[in-house]
Short mmCIF file of C-alpha atoms and ligand atoms in Angstrom, two decimals:
data_model
loop_
_atom_site.label_atom_id
_atom_site.label_comp_id
_atom_site.label_asym_id
_atom_site.label_seq_id
_atom_site.Cartn_x
_atom_site.Cartn_y
_atom_site.Cartn_z
CA UNK M 1 7.44 -8.89 -11.83
CA UNK M 2 4.66 -11.43 -11.43
CA UNK M 3 1.02 -10.97 -10.59
CA UNK M 4 -2.00 -8.89 -11.47
CA UNK M 5 -1.91 -5.12 -11.05
CA UNK M 6 -2.76 -4.42 -7.42
CA UNK M 7 -4.97 -1.39 -6.68
CA UNK M 8 -5.36 -0.70 -2.98
CA UNK M 9 -7.46 1.98 -1.33
CA UNK M 10 -6.20 3.45 1.95
CA UNK M 11 -9.19 5.00 3.68
CA UNK M 12 -7.05 6.38 6.52
CA UNK M 13 -9.19 7.73 9.43
CA UNK M 14 -12.28 8.04 7.27
CA UNK M 15 -15.42 6.00 7.36
CA UNK M 16 -18.25 4.89 9.58
CA UNK M 17 -20.73 2.14 8.79
CA UNK M 18 -22.24 4.23 5.98
CA UNK M 19 -18.97 3.70 4.10
CA UNK M 20 -19.80 -0.01 3.77
CA UNK M 21 -21.98 0.96 0.81
CA UNK M 22 -18.82 2.08 -1.00
CA UNK M 23 -17.13 -1.21 -0.12
CA UNK M 24 -20.10 -3.16 -1.47
CA UNK M 25 -20.10 -1.16 -4.69
CA UNK M 26 -16.35 -1.65 -5.13
CA UNK M 27 -16.72 -5.37 -4.48
CA UNK M 28 -19.57 -5.78 -6.97
CA UNK M 29 -17.64 -3.93 -9.67
CA UNK M 30 -14.39 -5.81 -8.97
CA UNK M 31 -16.05 -8.90 -10.43
CA UNK M 32 -15.97 -7.12 -13.80
CA UNK M 33 -12.20 -6.64 -13.56
CA UNK M 34 -10.71 -10.10 -13.05
CA UNK M 35 -7.31 -8.92 -14.32
CA UNK M 36 -6.93 -6.49 -11.41
CA UNK M 37 -6.40 -7.35 -7.75
CA UNK M 38 -8.48 -4.88 -5.76
CA UNK M 39 -8.31 -4.20 -2.03
CA UNK M 40 -9.23 -1.60 0.55
CA UNK M 41 -7.75 -0.78 3.94
CA UNK M 42 -10.59 0.69 5.98
CA UNK M 43 -10.17 1.96 9.55
CA UNK M 44 -9.77 -0.96 11.97
CA UNK M 45 -13.33 -0.45 13.24
CA UNK M 46 -14.68 -1.45 9.83
CA UNK M 47 -12.42 -4.38 8.93
CA UNK M 48 -14.77 -7.07 10.15
CA UNK M 49 -17.83 -5.46 8.60
CA UNK M 50 -16.06 -4.78 5.31
CA UNK M 51 -14.93 -8.41 5.12
CA UNK M 52 -18.52 -9.42 5.76
CA UNK M 53 -19.89 -7.04 3.13
CA UNK M 54 -17.40 -7.91 0.38
CA UNK M 55 -16.66 -11.24 -1.29
CA UNK M 56 -13.98 -10.51 -3.87
CA UNK M 57 -11.81 -7.62 -2.78
CA UNK M 58 -8.97 -7.84 -0.27
CA UNK M 59 -9.45 -6.14 3.08
CA UNK M 60 -6.54 -4.86 5.11
CA UNK M 61 -5.32 -2.92 8.11
CA UNK M 62 -3.46 0.38 7.94
CA UNK M 63 -0.92 -0.48 10.62
CA UNK M 64 -0.26 -3.15 13.25
CA UNK M 65 1.69 -3.55 16.46
CA UNK M 66 4.78 -5.73 16.39
CA UNK M 67 3.78 -7.70 19.51
CA UNK M 68 1.00 -10.27 19.45
CA UNK M 69 -0.72 -8.97 22.58
CA UNK M 70 0.00 -7.07 25.78
CA UNK M 71 -0.19 -3.72 27.55
CA UNK M 72 -0.26 -1.47 24.48
CA UNK M 73 -3.36 0.66 24.93
CA UNK M 74 -5.00 1.59 21.66
CA UNK M 75 -2.82 -0.66 19.52
CA UNK M 76 -3.93 -3.61 17.40
CA UNK M 77 -1.74 -6.62 16.66
CA UNK M 78 -1.32 -8.38 13.34
CA UNK M 79 -2.91 -11.49 14.84
CA UNK M 80 -5.97 -9.39 15.76
CA UNK M 81 -6.18 -7.95 12.25
CA UNK M 82 -6.08 -11.46 10.84
CA UNK M 83 -8.74 -12.56 13.31
CA UNK M 84 -10.94 -9.64 12.25
CA UNK M 85 -10.78 -10.82 8.64
CA UNK M 86 -7.88 -8.81 7.24
CA UNK M 87 -5.82 -10.30 4.41
CA UNK M 88 -2.99 -7.78 4.60
CA UNK M 89 -1.79 -4.67 6.35
CA UNK M 90 -0.04 -1.48 5.36
CA UNK M 91 3.06 -0.69 7.45
CA UNK M 92 5.39 2.30 7.47
CA UNK M 93 3.00 4.80 5.90
CA UNK M 94 4.61 8.24 6.02
CA UNK M 95 1.82 9.48 8.30
CA UNK M 96 2.85 6.77 10.81
CA UNK M 97 6.53 7.52 10.34
CA UNK M 98 6.02 11.28 10.76
CA UNK M 99 3.10 11.72 13.15
CA UNK M 100 3.83 8.66 15.30
CA UNK M 101 7.61 8.78 15.02
CA UNK M 102 7.96 5.24 13.67
CA UNK M 103 11.51 4.25 12.78
CA UNK M 104 12.68 1.83 10.12
CA UNK M 105 13.30 -0.72 12.89
CA UNK M 106 9.70 -0.32 14.11
CA UNK M 107 8.39 -0.79 10.58
CA UNK M 108 10.56 -3.88 10.06
CA UNK M 109 9.27 -5.46 13.29
CA UNK M 110 5.68 -4.73 12.25
CA UNK M 111 6.20 -6.22 8.79
CA UNK M 112 7.73 -9.35 10.30
CA UNK M 113 4.83 -9.69 12.77
CA UNK M 114 2.30 -9.28 9.97
CA UNK M 115 3.93 -11.93 7.79
CA UNK M 116 4.16 -14.28 10.80
CA UNK M 117 0.41 -13.78 11.33
CA UNK M 118 -0.24 -14.79 7.72
CA UNK M 119 -1.02 -11.29 6.45
CA UNK M 120 0.23 -9.70 3.26
CA UNK M 121 2.30 -6.57 3.82
CA UNK M 122 2.38 -3.28 1.93
CA UNK M 123 5.54 -1.57 3.15
CA UNK M 124 5.61 2.16 2.40
CA UNK M 125 8.72 4.20 1.67
CA UNK M 126 9.22 7.66 0.24
CA UNK M 127 11.27 10.84 0.43
CA UNK M 128 10.28 14.33 1.57
CA UNK M 129 10.37 17.26 -0.81
CA UNK M 130 13.53 18.62 0.83
CA UNK M 131 15.25 15.27 0.37
CA UNK M 132 14.27 15.17 -3.30
CA UNK M 133 15.41 18.76 -3.85
CA UNK M 134 18.74 17.85 -2.27
CA UNK M 135 19.16 14.98 -4.75
CA UNK M 136 18.84 12.40 -1.98
CA UNK M 137 15.56 10.70 -2.94
CA UNK M 138 17.00 7.36 -4.06
CA UNK M 139 19.49 7.19 -1.18
CA UNK M 140 16.74 7.95 1.37
CA UNK M 141 14.38 5.34 -0.04
CA UNK M 142 17.22 2.79 -0.34
CA UNK M 143 18.09 3.30 3.32
CA UNK M 144 14.43 2.96 4.31
CA UNK M 145 14.27 -0.36 2.48
CA UNK M 146 17.47 -1.60 4.08
CA UNK M 147 16.14 -0.69 7.50
CA UNK M 148 12.52 -1.73 7.19
CA UNK M 149 12.29 -4.74 4.84
CA UNK M 150 11.33 -7.83 6.82
CA UNK M 151 14.15 -10.29 7.34
CA UNK M 152 13.10 -13.62 5.91
CA UNK M 153 14.59 -16.52 4.03
CA UNK M 154 14.30 -15.17 0.49
CA UNK M 155 11.75 -12.57 -0.59
CA UNK M 156 8.38 -12.92 1.15
CA UNK M 157 5.73 -13.81 -1.42
CA UNK M 158 3.22 -11.65 0.43
CA UNK M 159 5.36 -8.51 0.45
CA UNK M 160 4.62 -5.44 -1.67
CA UNK M 161 6.52 -2.17 -1.46
CA UNK M 162 4.69 1.12 -2.01
CA UNK M 163 6.76 4.08 -3.19
CA UNK M 164 4.96 7.14 -1.87
CA UNK M 165 6.82 10.44 -2.15
CA UNK M 166 5.71 12.29 0.98
CA UNK M 167 5.27 15.53 -0.97
CA UNK M 168 2.83 13.86 -3.38
CA UNK M 169 0.47 12.47 -0.72
CA UNK M 170 -2.80 14.35 -0.67
CA UNK M 171 -1.34 17.33 -2.55
CA UNK M 172 -2.45 16.70 -6.14
CA UNK M 173 1.22 16.75 -7.17
CA UNK M 174 2.87 13.72 -8.76
CA UNK M 175 6.44 13.05 -9.84
CA UNK M 176 7.24 12.93 -13.53
CA UNK M 177 7.01 9.51 -15.15
CA UNK M 178 10.79 9.66 -15.57
CA UNK M 179 11.24 10.15 -11.83
CA UNK M 180 8.77 7.37 -11.02
CA UNK M 181 10.59 5.04 -13.44
CA UNK M 182 14.00 5.90 -11.97
CA UNK M 183 12.82 5.39 -8.40
CA UNK M 184 11.05 2.12 -9.13
CA UNK M 185 14.17 0.80 -10.86
CA UNK M 186 16.25 1.83 -7.89
CA UNK M 187 13.79 0.09 -5.53
CA UNK M 188 13.92 -3.04 -7.67
CA UNK M 189 17.72 -3.07 -7.56
CA UNK M 190 17.65 -2.64 -3.79
CA UNK M 191 15.11 -5.46 -3.35
CA UNK M 192 17.32 -7.78 -5.40
CA UNK M 193 20.31 -6.72 -3.31
CA UNK M 194 18.36 -7.50 -0.11
CA UNK M 195 16.56 -10.69 -1.14
CA UNK M 196 18.49 -12.07 -4.09
CA UNK M 197 16.61 -13.10 -7.22
CA UNK M 198 13.30 -13.30 -5.31
CA UNK M 199 13.53 -9.52 -4.98
CA UNK M 200 12.63 -9.33 -8.68
CA UNK M 201 9.16 -10.70 -7.87
CA UNK M 202 8.19 -8.25 -5.12
CA UNK M 203 5.41 -6.00 -6.33
CA UNK M 204 6.18 -2.28 -6.25
CA UNK M 205 3.19 0.07 -6.07
CA UNK M 206 3.16 3.81 -6.67
CA UNK M 207 1.19 6.03 -4.25
CA UNK M 208 0.64 9.77 -4.00
CA UNK M 209 -2.25 11.68 -5.61
CA UNK M 210 -3.26 8.87 -7.98
CA UNK M 211 -6.53 9.88 -9.63
CA UNK M 212 -8.64 8.81 -12.59
CA UNK M 213 -6.85 11.25 -14.89
CA UNK M 214 -3.27 10.20 -14.12
CA UNK M 215 -3.71 6.52 -13.23
CA UNK M 216 -3.15 5.08 -16.71
CA UNK M 217 0.06 7.08 -17.20
CA UNK M 218 1.48 6.14 -13.79
CA UNK M 219 0.47 2.50 -14.07
CA UNK M 220 2.17 2.23 -17.48
CA UNK M 221 5.58 3.03 -16.04
CA UNK M 222 8.03 0.10 -15.95
CA UNK M 223 8.12 -1.64 -12.56
CA UNK M 224 4.89 -0.02 -11.38
CA UNK M 225 2.80 -3.02 -10.32
CA UNK M 226 -0.17 -1.13 -8.96
CA UNK M 227 -1.24 1.85 -6.90
CA UNK M 228 -1.88 2.75 -3.29
CA UNK M 229 -4.68 5.29 -3.39
CA UNK M 230 -5.75 7.60 -0.56
CA UNK M 231 -8.25 10.39 -1.26
CA UNK M 232 -9.52 8.92 -4.52
CA UNK M 233 -10.41 5.64 -2.81
CA UNK M 234 -13.09 7.19 -0.62
CA UNK M 235 -15.87 6.83 -3.13
CA UNK M 236 -16.53 3.76 -5.21
CA UNK M 237 -16.90 5.94 -8.30
CA UNK M 238 -13.46 7.55 -8.17
CA UNK M 239 -11.71 4.39 -6.96
CA UNK M 240 -13.30 2.26 -9.67
CA UNK M 241 -12.15 4.65 -12.36
CA UNK M 242 -8.58 3.87 -11.26
CA UNK M 243 -9.33 0.15 -11.16
CA UNK M 244 -10.79 0.50 -14.66
CA UNK M 245 -7.62 2.20 -15.91
CA UNK M 246 -5.56 -0.68 -14.53
CA UNK M 247 -7.92 -3.18 -16.19
CA UNK M 248 -7.57 -1.49 -19.59
CA UNK M 249 -3.79 -1.67 -19.36
CA UNK M 250 -3.86 -5.28 -18.16
CA UNK M 251 -6.04 -6.18 -21.15
CA UNK M 252 -3.50 -4.79 -23.66
C1 PEP W 1 -1.67 7.63 0.76
O1 PEP W 1 -1.69 8.36 1.75
O2 PEP W 1 -1.34 6.44 0.85
C2 PEP W 1 -2.03 8.23 -0.51
C3 PEP W 1 -1.57 7.68 -1.57
O3 PEP W 1 -2.84 9.34 -0.45
P1 PEP W 1 -3.38 10.22 -1.70
O4 PEP W 1 -3.76 9.25 -2.80
O5 PEP W 1 -4.56 10.95 -1.14
O6 PEP W 1 -2.27 11.10 -2.12
#
């Protein structure tokens, strides 16, 4: 898998203009970690201002609509995200899949629209606790990938996949390193099955309760190319401790 470790903060529905101070602090510190690719996905209201406040880090959306424009009240298109200064967008986060009822087909259309607009894509997949307990985790995630990976000629260079077990998001619980390794291998195999050899280059992130004290262990697992971080990305201090852990590993 090519590329620098990618550490992305998902601020979810958190942050008003005061949060730009965190973005500035993250951006300033990112200069000290050239071996790590750092990004944040603030709420859409802050994308433009975050881009303006930060020079080095990536700035992204948390979702996009599949259409370019039209009568979709409250939605934001990938073209609009790009216009606001976004470099990438998250699609298919479990909170979108669950709370907003997004299907794999919806997620696929969003990912394709984002790529067409020139954005990078972080496509989220992950099983529920019941699915894991039933021994279905790899099958569920494999089916999500089959249904939601963008259809392109070869593997999109700007695609990353984030494995986020739903039961680990915001709970303080994380899978064992063995389970993370097994799932990431299974995702890799599926990406190669979908895209051919280019599937070996798609970055696979882990997400779900990544914190300063578990980041190094999780980031050391084979096929883990970075982390999608929710709660611990809301202050520069906690987020940068994860970026620092990635930098130490990248320096080895
Ligand atoms: C997320 O929701 O993408 C996430 C990883 O959240 P947390 O780190 O808070 O578990």
